[in-house]
Amino acid sequence: MKTTTQAQKVTYKDGKISVPNKVLIPFIVGDGTGPDIWRATKKVLDTAIKIAFNGEREISWVEVLAGQKAFDSTKSWLPEETIAKVKDMKVAIKGPLTTPTGGGIRSLNVALRQIFDLYACVRPVRYFEGVSSPVKKPELVDLIIFRENIEDVYSGIEFKKDTKEVKLLIEFLKSVGHTVRADSGIGIKPISEFGSKRLVRKAIQHAIQNKKPSVTLVHKGNIQKFTEGAFCEWGYELAKDEFSNETILEKEVYEKYNDTAPQGKVIIKDRIADNMFQQLLIRPDEYSVIATTNLNGDYLSDACAAQVGGLGIAPGANIGDEVAVFEATHGTAPKYANQDKVNPGSMILSGVMMLEYIGWNKAGELIVSAFAKTIKQKRVTYDLERQMSGATLLKTSQFADAIIENMM
Ligand code: NAP
């Protein structure tokens, strides 16, 4: 008689992830175009896992509600049950969510990051041959950006002009020697040693585990010394204190090793943010892993995604010490909802990041190579088709089927 194993949760032991062969993963379908891209993503992920592991591994998907779908059925944009299940099952994937308007939650994505302390926003950026790009050599871009996700100007500490709070702040600033115009609004930018170090730690660990050549600390420390500048200093300090065997400073490589890092050492370097934007356009191949503060990371992620052909295929994840949520990086694109039209690439590649996170890399590799092949064959959705000559226009579901065909 055939026995069926029950699906189990991801767990952690001594900081290490443990993933059963049949694993429970919660998913949020998302609003607008979410259902279209989720259907395509699920099909691609399930097929790849089946092929890669001969049916011995499987994801048992658990739907949890958030966004408009949650509000319509529970009157809550982010039900407690969803929070409890994601917390319990540790690894989740989500489609884009409508930002509620008027009162309550400012942004569901920000709420999720804060509730689960998802302090690292991780965005890999690479080029797929055939995609139209605004630069001459997009294939030189192969980066992964670790953006601090909780602090900086995103901490939500802002005071409106003319309020009691802003007047108090202006008074306080005057008492410590700073003049601020009376008609100002004021935002606060907290950057902590704890928050900076845990983000840089994740970036360096990623570089070591994946044999990446360097980690670049991107900051605006020449102007904002005690926030951005401190982020950079703490990053170097962490590299020295925790990874001295595995890392080497760029300066040392230049001075002692004739500009070539010793085998197996990750180079730690830093760049001022404005310089980094031009460096990434001119010499992107000199950069590999980037660790940066929240606002710099927000700008850099989209600029880099644009450099390789746009946000439609840019994946992302928000990762903490225990919980990780993988997500499409674009919004709900509501005008295309239920038309089976948009590109599911961002969510599919976020699914690949999830497979890598749980150690099912073989399935992820299968998807990436089939994805690349499908684009190279110029079988693409409308967003890429309008920029390629001689391309075949596919619907969302047809694009997923083409990827699956290329996996066989
Ligand atoms: P958006 O939904 O990202 O859409 C903007 C444009 O980007 C679309 O009109 C489309 O451009 C293109 N696009 C988006 N997704 C695409 C896909 N899968 N394939 C191909 N093209 C795609 O941004 P928005 O209109 O500013 O935001 C709509 C809603 O989404 C808002 O409620 C916003 O708050 C929310 N949002 C959610 C997230 C999230 O959950 N992570 C992120 C951003 C925004 P063309 O029309 O030019 O083809």
GROMACS .gro file of C-alpha atoms and ligand atoms in nm:
model
  456
    1MET     CA    1   0.000   0.000   0.000
    2LYS     CA    2   0.134   0.346  -0.090
    3THR     CA    3   0.193   0.569   0.212
    4THR     CA    4   0.169   0.943   0.177
    5THR     CA    5   0.389   1.157   0.400
    6GLN     CA    6   0.229   1.454   0.559
    7ALA     CA    7   0.371   1.795   0.463
    8GLN     CA    8   0.572   1.964   0.738
    9LYS     CA    9   0.697   2.309   0.819
   10VAL     CA   10   1.039   2.462   0.764
   11THR     CA   11   1.223   2.473   1.097
   12TYR     CA   12   1.554   2.615   1.221
   13LYS     CA   13   1.806   2.437   1.440
   14ASP     CA   14   2.119   2.617   1.564
   15GLY     CA   15   2.054   2.890   1.308
   16LYS     CA   16   2.038   2.639   1.022
   17ILE     CA   17   1.732   2.585   0.810
   18SER     CA   18   1.578   2.237   0.798
   19VAL     CA   19   1.341   2.162   0.511
   20PRO     CA   20   1.133   1.842   0.487
   21ASN     CA   21   1.087   1.677   0.146
   22LYS     CA   22   0.720   1.767   0.152
   23VAL     CA   23   0.714   2.122   0.280
   24LEU     CA   24   0.433   2.359   0.375
   25ILE     CA   25   0.475   2.702   0.215
   26PRO     CA   26   0.219   2.980   0.264
   27PHE     CA   27   0.138   3.199  -0.036
   28ILE     CA   28  -0.044   3.529  -0.081
   29VAL     CA   29  -0.199   3.545  -0.427
   30GLY     CA   30  -0.189   3.924  -0.442
   31ASP     CA   31  -0.429   4.176  -0.591
   32GLY     CA   32  -0.486   4.301  -0.947
   33THR     CA   33  -0.268   4.091  -1.174
   34GLY     CA   34  -0.163   3.878  -0.872
   35PRO     CA   35  -0.389   3.579  -0.955
   36ASP     CA   36  -0.260   3.564  -1.316
   37ILE     CA   37   0.107   3.571  -1.220
   38TRP     CA   38   0.056   3.342  -0.921
   39ARG     CA   39  -0.108   3.069  -1.137
   40ALA     CA   40   0.184   3.085  -1.378
   41THR     CA   41   0.442   3.086  -1.098
   42LYS     CA   42   0.291   2.789  -0.914
   43LYS     CA   43   0.282   2.582  -1.230
   44VAL     CA   44   0.647   2.656  -1.314
   45LEU     CA   45   0.774   2.596  -0.958
   46ASP     CA   46   0.579   2.271  -0.910
   47THR     CA   47   0.694   2.131  -1.245
   48ALA     CA   48   1.059   2.221  -1.186
   49ILE     CA   49   1.057   2.060  -0.839
   50LYS     CA   50   0.898   1.745  -0.978
   51ILE     CA   51   1.155   1.714  -1.258
   52ALA     CA   52   1.457   1.808  -1.045
   53PHE     CA   53   1.381   1.566  -0.762
   54ASN     CA   54   1.195   1.288  -0.948
   55GLY     CA   55   0.879   1.355  -0.749
   56GLU     CA   56   1.058   1.301  -0.415
   57ARG     CA   57   1.016   1.662  -0.309
   58GLU     CA   58   0.704   1.873  -0.319
   59ILE     CA   59   0.564   2.202  -0.194
   60SER     CA   60   0.229   2.181  -0.022
   61TRP     CA   61   0.093   2.533  -0.079
   62VAL     CA   62  -0.110   2.697   0.199
   63GLU     CA   63  -0.311   3.002   0.095
   64VAL     CA   64  -0.304   3.292   0.341
   65LEU     CA   65  -0.494   3.614   0.281
   66ALA     CA   66  -0.369   3.971   0.259
   67GLY     CA   67  -0.466   4.284   0.065
   68GLN     CA   68  -0.797   4.338  -0.109
   69LYS     CA   69  -0.888   3.968  -0.109
   70ALA     CA   70  -0.841   3.958   0.269
   71PHE     CA   71  -1.034   4.282   0.320
   72ASP     CA   72  -1.328   4.162   0.110
   73SER     CA   73  -1.369   3.844   0.312
   74THR     CA   74  -1.247   3.940   0.662
   75LYS     CA   75  -1.261   4.324   0.672
   76SER     CA   76  -0.890   4.319   0.759
   77TRP     CA   77  -0.613   4.399   0.513
   78LEU     CA   78  -0.373   4.176   0.701
   79PRO     CA   79  -0.559   3.917   0.914
   80GLU     CA   80  -0.402   3.782   1.233
   81GLU     CA   81  -0.431   3.431   1.092
   82THR     CA   82  -0.202   3.525   0.803
   83ILE     CA   83   0.057   3.670   1.040
   84ALA     CA   84   0.042   3.361   1.262
   85LYS     CA   85   0.077   3.116   0.972
   86VAL     CA   86   0.370   3.296   0.808
   87LYS     CA   87   0.544   3.326   1.147
   88ASP     CA   88   0.490   2.955   1.206
   89MET     CA   89   0.586   2.828   0.860
   90LYS     CA   90   0.881   3.070   0.818
   91VAL     CA   91   0.908   3.088   0.438
   92ALA     CA   92   0.636   3.250   0.225
   93ILE     CA   93   0.581   3.390  -0.123
   94LYS     CA   94   0.353   3.675  -0.219
   95GLY     CA   95   0.208   3.855  -0.517
   96PRO     CA   96   0.175   4.235  -0.528
   97LEU     CA   97  -0.072   4.395  -0.289
   98THR     CA   98  -0.294   4.699  -0.326
   99THR     CA   99  -0.190   4.975  -0.090
  100PRO     CA  100  -0.496   5.056   0.122
  101THR     CA  101  -0.605   5.417   0.089
  102GLY     CA  102  -0.723   5.628   0.383
  103GLY     CA  103  -0.630   5.544   0.741
  104GLY     CA  104  -0.507   5.224   0.903
  105ILE     CA  105  -0.209   5.050   0.745
  106ARG     CA  106   0.014   5.285   0.544
  107SER     CA  107   0.157   5.004   0.331
  108LEU     CA  108   0.104   4.631   0.365
  109ASN     CA  109   0.456   4.562   0.246
  110VAL     CA  110   0.606   4.791   0.507
  111ALA     CA  111   0.377   4.631   0.771
  112LEU     CA  112   0.494   4.281   0.675
  113ARG     CA  113   0.860   4.387   0.696
  114GLN     CA  114   0.810   4.536   1.039
  115ILE     CA  115   0.596   4.255   1.185
  116PHE     CA  116   0.841   3.982   1.085
  117ASP     CA  117   1.154   4.199   1.121
  118LEU     CA  118   1.251   4.130   0.759
  119TYR     CA  119   1.554   4.352   0.777
  120ALA     CA  120   1.723   4.260   0.448
  121CYS     CA  121   1.563   4.343   0.115
  122VAL     CA  122   1.748   4.124  -0.132
  123ARG     CA  123   1.739   4.199  -0.504
  124PRO     CA  124   1.949   4.002  -0.751
  125VAL     CA  125   1.995   4.179  -1.085
  126ARG     CA  126   2.117   3.992  -1.391
  127TYR     CA  127   2.069   4.016  -1.763
  128PHE     CA  128   1.877   3.769  -1.980
  129GLU     CA  129   1.999   3.762  -2.339
  130GLY     CA  130   1.748   3.912  -2.578
  131VAL     CA  131   1.584   4.158  -2.341
  132SER     CA  132   1.603   4.513  -2.468
  133SER     CA  133   1.825   4.727  -2.247
  134PRO     CA  134   1.913   5.099  -2.243
  135VAL     CA  135   2.286   5.025  -2.199
  136LYS     CA  136   2.547   4.886  -2.439
  137LYS     CA  137   2.665   4.589  -2.233
  138PRO     CA  138   2.386   4.480  -1.999
  139GLU     CA  139   2.543   4.134  -1.975
  140LEU     CA  140   2.812   4.283  -1.751
  141VAL     CA  141   2.554   4.333  -1.477
  142ASP     CA  142   2.542   4.045  -1.228
  143LEU     CA  143   2.468   4.187  -0.888
  144ILE     CA  144   2.284   4.118  -0.570
  145ILE     CA  145   2.174   4.414  -0.361
  146PHE     CA  146   2.124   4.379   0.016
  147ARG     CA  147   1.925   4.682   0.124
  148GLU     CA  148   1.859   4.756   0.490
  149ASN     CA  149   1.481   4.736   0.515
  150ILE     CA  150   1.369   4.882   0.847
  151GLU     CA  151   1.566   5.196   0.938
  152ASP     CA  152   1.671   5.518   0.763
  153VAL     CA  153   1.408   5.762   0.637
  154TYR     CA  154   1.166   5.467   0.607
  155SER     CA  155   1.130   5.437   0.983
  156GLY     CA  156   0.815   5.648   0.946
  157ILE     CA  157   0.926   5.921   1.191
  158GLU     CA  158   0.805   6.237   1.019
  159PHE     CA  159   0.645   6.551   1.150
  160LYS     CA  160   0.422   6.786   0.956
  161LYS     CA  161   0.488   7.158   0.927
  162ASP     CA  162   0.328   7.371   1.202
  163THR     CA  163   0.250   7.080   1.436
  164LYS     CA  164   0.328   7.086   1.807
  165GLU     CA  165   0.586   6.811   1.751
  166VAL     CA  166   0.771   6.992   1.475
  167LYS     CA  167   0.782   7.312   1.681
  168LEU     CA  168   0.932   7.116   1.974
  169LEU     CA  169   1.191   6.963   1.746
  170ILE     CA  170   1.283   7.303   1.598
  171GLU     CA  171   1.322   7.439   1.952
  172PHE     CA  172   1.539   7.145   2.050
  173LEU     CA  173   1.756   7.182   1.740
  174LYS     CA  174   1.798   7.551   1.815
  175SER     CA  175   1.916   7.463   2.167
  176VAL     CA  176   2.192   7.246   2.018
  177GLY     CA  177   2.301   7.509   1.769
  178HIS     CA  178   2.103   7.431   1.453
  179THR     CA  179   1.867   7.669   1.281
  180VAL     CA  180   1.573   7.513   1.097
  181ARG     CA  181   1.316   7.731   0.917
  182ALA     CA  182   0.992   7.760   1.114
  183ASP     CA  183   0.785   7.648   0.813
  184SER     CA  184   0.965   7.312   0.781
  185GLY     CA  185   0.840   6.956   0.799
  186ILE     CA  186   1.096   6.727   0.961
  187GLY     CA  187   1.184   6.362   0.895
  188ILE     CA  188   1.420   6.158   1.110
  189LYS     CA  189   1.683   5.920   0.975
  190PRO     CA  190   1.789   5.667   1.238
  191ILE     CA  191   2.068   5.426   1.144
  192SER     CA  192   2.188   5.192   1.416
  193GLU     CA  193   2.503   4.986   1.464
  194PHE     CA  194   2.287   4.678   1.529
  195GLY     CA  195   2.074   4.728   1.215
  196SER     CA  196   2.372   4.805   0.993
  197LYS     CA  197   2.585   4.517   1.115
  198ARG     CA  198   2.317   4.250   1.079
  199LEU     CA  199   2.251   4.365   0.720
  200VAL     CA  200   2.620   4.369   0.625
  201ARG     CA  201   2.661   4.028   0.795
  202LYS     CA  202   2.395   3.881   0.564
  203ALA     CA  203   2.564   4.033   0.259
  204ILE     CA  204   2.909   3.900   0.352
  205GLN     CA  205   2.770   3.556   0.438
  206HIS     CA  206   2.603   3.548   0.095
  207ALA     CA  207   2.930   3.644  -0.076
  208ILE     CA  208   3.125   3.374   0.108
  209GLN     CA  209   2.868   3.100   0.053
  210ASN     CA  210   2.826   3.181  -0.314
  211LYS     CA  211   3.195   3.250  -0.384
  212LYS     CA  212   3.131   3.609  -0.490
  213PRO     CA  213   3.439   3.829  -0.542
  214SER     CA  214   3.341   4.138  -0.342
  215VAL     CA  215   3.102   4.318  -0.110
  216THR     CA  216   3.063   4.693  -0.166
  217LEU     CA  217   2.929   4.912   0.114
  218VAL     CA  218   2.733   5.193  -0.052
  219HIS     CA  219   2.670   5.505   0.156
  220LYS     CA  220   2.654   5.884   0.154
  221GLY     CA  221   2.896   5.918   0.442
  222ASN     CA  222   3.080   6.218   0.299
  223ILE     CA  223   2.774   6.428   0.387
  224GLN     CA  224   2.580   6.229   0.650
  225LYS     CA  225   2.868   6.122   0.872
  226PHE     CA  226   2.689   5.980   1.174
  227THR     CA  227   2.428   5.780   0.981
  228GLU     CA  228   2.554   5.686   0.633
  229GLY     CA  229   2.920   5.726   0.732
  230ALA     CA  230   2.866   5.518   1.043
  231PHE     CA  231   2.696   5.245   0.833
  232CYS     CA  232   3.018   5.218   0.633
  233GLU     CA  233   3.242   5.216   0.941
  234TRP     CA  234   3.030   4.951   1.112
  235GLY     CA  235   3.039   4.743   0.794
  236TYR     CA  236   3.420   4.744   0.788
  237GLU     CA  237   3.428   4.677   1.162
  238LEU     CA  238   3.200   4.374   1.122
  239ALA     CA  239   3.409   4.235   0.836
  240LYS     CA  240   3.721   4.263   1.053
  241ASP     CA  241   3.562   4.123   1.370
  242GLU     CA  242   3.364   3.834   1.222
  243PHE     CA  243   3.508   3.751   0.880
  244SER     CA  244   3.879   3.838   0.897
  245ASN     CA  245   3.977   3.495   0.756
  246GLU     CA  246   3.741   3.514   0.461
  247THR     CA  247   3.768   3.882   0.362
  248ILE     CA  248   4.030   4.134   0.258
  249LEU     CA  249   4.016   4.512   0.222
  250GLU     CA  250   4.031   4.661  -0.128
  251LYS     CA  251   4.317   4.886  -0.016
  252GLU     CA  252   4.520   4.583   0.091
  253VAL     CA  253   4.456   4.407  -0.240
  254TYR     CA  254   4.582   4.714  -0.422
  255GLU     CA  255   4.885   4.774  -0.200
  256LYS     CA  256   5.002   4.419  -0.130
  257TYR     CA  257   4.862   4.193  -0.399
  258ASN     CA  258   4.902   4.391  -0.720
  259ASP     CA  259   4.525   4.443  -0.749
  260THR     CA  260   4.436   4.071  -0.752
  261ALA     CA  261   4.270   3.931  -0.441
  262PRO     CA  262   4.419   3.612  -0.295
  263GLN     CA  263   4.218   3.301  -0.386
  264GLY     CA  264   3.899   3.258  -0.185
  265LYS     CA  265   3.901   3.604  -0.022
  266VAL     CA  266   3.603   3.836  -0.057
  267ILE     CA  267   3.712   4.197  -0.115
  268ILE     CA  268   3.540   4.452   0.109
  269LYS     CA  269   3.517   4.798  -0.044
  270ASP     CA  270   3.298   5.105  -0.018
  271ARG     CA  271   3.162   5.363  -0.257
  272ILE     CA  272   2.980   5.691  -0.209
  273ALA     CA  273   2.624   5.649  -0.339
  274ASP     CA  274   2.635   5.910  -0.618
  275ASN     CA  275   2.962   5.767  -0.747
  276MET     CA  276   2.809   5.420  -0.731
  277PHE     CA  277   2.528   5.514  -0.972
  278GLN     CA  278   2.780   5.611  -1.238
  279GLN     CA  279   3.010   5.318  -1.159
  280LEU     CA  280   2.724   5.077  -1.216
  281LEU     CA  281   2.658   5.229  -1.556
  282ILE     CA  282   3.022   5.243  -1.663
  283ARG     CA  283   3.189   4.944  -1.494
  284PRO     CA  284   2.915   4.717  -1.355
  285ASP     CA  285   3.135   4.407  -1.374
  286GLU     CA  286   3.352   4.545  -1.091
  287TYR     CA  287   3.063   4.497  -0.849
  288SER     CA  288   2.904   4.184  -0.718
  289VAL     CA  289   2.736   4.201  -0.375
  290ILE     CA  290   2.616   4.542  -0.258
  291ALA     CA  291   2.523   4.623   0.103
  292THR     CA  292   2.354   4.956   0.153
  293THR     CA  293   2.118   5.169   0.357
  294ASN     CA  294   1.745   5.178   0.292
  295LEU     CA  295   1.698   5.483   0.068
  296ASN     CA  296   2.015   5.426  -0.137
  297GLY     CA  297   1.907   5.065  -0.182
  298ASP     CA  298   1.560   5.163  -0.296
  299TYR     CA  299   1.698   5.386  -0.572
  300LEU     CA  300   1.981   5.150  -0.667
  301SER     CA  301   1.756   4.842  -0.697
  302ASP     CA  302   1.525   5.001  -0.952
  303ALA     CA  303   1.808   5.172  -1.142
  304CYS     CA  304   1.992   4.839  -1.176
  305ALA     CA  305   1.672   4.656  -1.276
  306ALA     CA  306   1.612   4.917  -1.547
  307GLN     CA  307   1.968   4.868  -1.671
  308VAL     CA  308   1.897   4.503  -1.754
  309GLY     CA  309   1.557   4.559  -1.911
  310GLY     CA  310   1.305   4.650  -1.648
  311LEU     CA  311   1.110   4.567  -1.338
  312GLY     CA  312   0.882   4.308  -1.501
  313ILE     CA  313   1.146   4.040  -1.445
  314ALA     CA  314   1.320   4.170  -1.131
  315PRO     CA  315   1.281   3.934  -0.836
  316GLY     CA  316   1.306   4.018  -0.468
  317ALA     CA  317   1.290   3.890  -0.114
  318ASN     CA  318   1.255   4.034   0.232
  319ILE     CA  319   1.458   3.827   0.473
  320GLY     CA  320   1.497   3.828   0.851
  321ASP     CA  321   1.668   3.588   1.089
  322GLU     CA  322   1.369   3.351   1.100
  323VAL     CA  323   1.109   3.452   0.842
  324ALA     CA  324   1.164   3.514   0.470
  325VAL     CA  325   0.904   3.648   0.228
  326PHE     CA  326   0.972   3.626  -0.147
  327GLU     CA  327   0.782   3.865  -0.372
  328ALA     CA  328   0.723   4.015  -0.712
  329THR     CA  329   0.886   4.357  -0.702
  330HIS     CA  330   0.633   4.537  -0.923
  331GLY     CA  331   0.285   4.648  -0.816
  332THR     CA  332  -0.062   4.510  -0.890
  333ALA     CA  333  -0.089   4.673  -1.236
  334PRO     CA  334  -0.469   4.680  -1.185
  335LYS     CA  335  -0.551   4.788  -1.542
  336TYR     CA  336  -0.431   4.447  -1.664
  337ALA     CA  337  -0.605   4.239  -1.394
  338ASN     CA  338  -0.753   3.908  -1.513
  339GLN     CA  339  -0.637   3.959  -1.872
  340ASP     CA  340  -0.374   3.684  -1.860
  341LYS     CA  341  -0.140   3.946  -2.004
  342VAL     CA  342   0.141   4.060  -1.776
  343ASN     CA  343   0.487   3.916  -1.728
  344PRO     CA  344   0.503   3.661  -1.444
  345GLY     CA  345   0.887   3.671  -1.456
  346SER     CA  346   0.938   3.875  -1.140
  347MET     CA  347   0.734   3.633  -0.930
  348ILE     CA  348   0.876   3.322  -1.097
  349LEU     CA  349   1.233   3.440  -1.033
  350SER     CA  350   1.136   3.531  -0.675
  351GLY     CA  351   1.020   3.170  -0.651
  352VAL     CA  352   1.367   3.066  -0.769
  353MET     CA  353   1.520   3.273  -0.487
  354MET     CA  354   1.288   3.088  -0.249
  355LEU     CA  355   1.399   2.750  -0.384
  356GLU     CA  356   1.764   2.853  -0.334
  357TYR     CA  357   1.682   2.972   0.019
  358ILE     CA  358   1.539   2.631   0.112
  359GLY     CA  359   1.831   2.455  -0.057
  360TRP     CA  360   1.637   2.320  -0.356
  361ASN     CA  361   1.882   2.481  -0.598
  362LYS     CA  362   1.852   2.212  -0.862
  363ALA     CA  363   1.490   2.311  -0.929
  364GLY     CA  364   1.588   2.680  -0.931
  365GLU     CA  365   1.865   2.620  -1.185
  366LEU     CA  366   1.623   2.434  -1.409
  367ILE     CA  367   1.384   2.731  -1.408
  368VAL     CA  368   1.654   2.992  -1.470
  369SER     CA  369   1.796   2.810  -1.770
  370ALA     CA  370   1.448   2.745  -1.918
  371PHE     CA  371   1.352   3.108  -1.850
  372ALA     CA  372   1.666   3.233  -2.026
  373LYS     CA  373   1.603   2.998  -2.319
  374THR     CA  374   1.240   3.114  -2.356
  375ILE     CA  375   1.345   3.479  -2.370
  376LYS     CA  376   1.625   3.399  -2.613
  377GLN     CA  377   1.362   3.230  -2.833
  378LYS     CA  378   1.177   3.565  -2.822
  379ARG     CA  379   0.863   3.402  -2.681
  380VAL     CA  380   0.763   3.673  -2.437
  381THR     CA  381   0.479   3.871  -2.280
  382TYR     CA  382   0.367   4.213  -2.407
  383ASP     CA  383   0.614   4.420  -2.204
  384LEU     CA  384   0.918   4.252  -2.360
  385GLU     CA  385   0.754   4.187  -2.697
  386ARG     CA  386   0.703   4.558  -2.766
  387GLN     CA  387   1.077   4.613  -2.734
  388MET     CA  388   1.199   4.312  -2.936
  389SER     CA  389   1.185   4.279  -3.311
  390GLY     CA  390   1.044   3.953  -3.444
  391ALA     CA  391   0.917   3.836  -3.105
  392THR     CA  392   0.616   3.609  -3.045
  393LEU     CA  393   0.360   3.763  -2.811
  394LEU     CA  394   0.251   3.526  -2.534
  395LYS     CA  395  -0.008   3.551  -2.261
  396THR     CA  396   0.098   3.506  -1.896
  397SER     CA  397  -0.011   3.141  -1.895
  398GLN     CA  398   0.150   3.070  -2.235
  399PHE     CA  399   0.480   3.216  -2.113
  400ALA     CA  400   0.469   2.979  -1.815
  401ASP     CA  401   0.396   2.687  -2.052
  402ALA     CA  402   0.688   2.789  -2.275
  403ILE     CA  403   0.923   2.787  -1.974
  404ILE     CA  404   0.795   2.441  -1.877
  405GLU     CA  405   0.840   2.317  -2.236
  406ASN     CA  406   1.202   2.435  -2.219
  407MET     CA  407   1.258   2.244  -1.895
  408MET     CA  408   1.173   1.909  -2.055
  409NAP     P1  409   0.263   4.880  -1.093
  409NAP     O1  410   0.148   4.801  -1.047
  409NAP     O2  411   0.397   4.820  -1.075
  409NAP     O3  412   0.239   4.911  -1.246
  409NAP     C1  413   0.306   5.013  -1.318
  409NAP     C2  414   0.336   4.967  -1.458
  409NAP     O4  415   0.445   4.874  -1.456
  409NAP     C3  416   0.224   4.891  -1.528
  409NAP     O5  417   0.127   4.976  -1.580
  409NAP     C4  418   0.306   4.819  -1.634
  409NAP     O6  419   0.352   4.912  -1.732
  409NAP     C5  420   0.428   4.778  -1.556
  409NAP     N1  421   0.413   4.645  -1.493
  409NAP     C6  422   0.382   4.616  -1.364
  409NAP     N2  423   0.379   4.485  -1.345
  409NAP     C7  424   0.409   4.427  -1.462
  409NAP     C8  425   0.423   4.293  -1.506
  409NAP     N3  426   0.406   4.189  -1.424
  409NAP     N4  427   0.451   4.271  -1.634
  409NAP     C9  428   0.470   4.371  -1.720
  409NAP     N5  429   0.459   4.500  -1.686
  409NAP    C10  430   0.430   4.529  -1.558
  409NAP     O7  431   0.265   5.024  -1.020
  409NAP     P2  432   0.146   5.121  -0.978
  409NAP     O8  433   0.047   5.129  -1.091
  409NAP     O9  434   0.214   5.243  -0.932
  409NAP    O10  435   0.079   5.052  -0.852
  409NAP    C11  436  -0.045   4.979  -0.854
  409NAP    C12  437  -0.074   4.927  -0.713
  409NAP    O11  438   0.029   4.836  -0.672
  409NAP    C13  439  -0.080   5.035  -0.605
  409NAP    O12  440  -0.184   5.003  -0.514
  409NAP    C14  441   0.055   5.024  -0.538
  409NAP    O13  442   0.051   5.071  -0.407
  409NAP    C15  443   0.076   4.873  -0.543
  409NAP     N6  444   0.218   4.832  -0.533
  409NAP    C16  445   0.242   4.716  -0.467
  409NAP    C17  446   0.373   4.667  -0.459
  409NAP    C18  447   0.396   4.538  -0.388
  409NAP    O14  448   0.303   4.476  -0.339
  409NAP     N7  449   0.520   4.490  -0.379
  409NAP    C19  450   0.478   4.736  -0.521
  409NAP    C20  451   0.450   4.854  -0.592
  409NAP    C21  452   0.318   4.900  -0.597
  409NAP     P3  453   0.285   4.940  -1.876
  409NAP    O15  454   0.143   4.975  -1.851
  409NAP    O16  455   0.369   5.050  -1.929
  409NAP    O17  456   0.299   4.816  -1.955
   0.00000   0.00000   0.00000
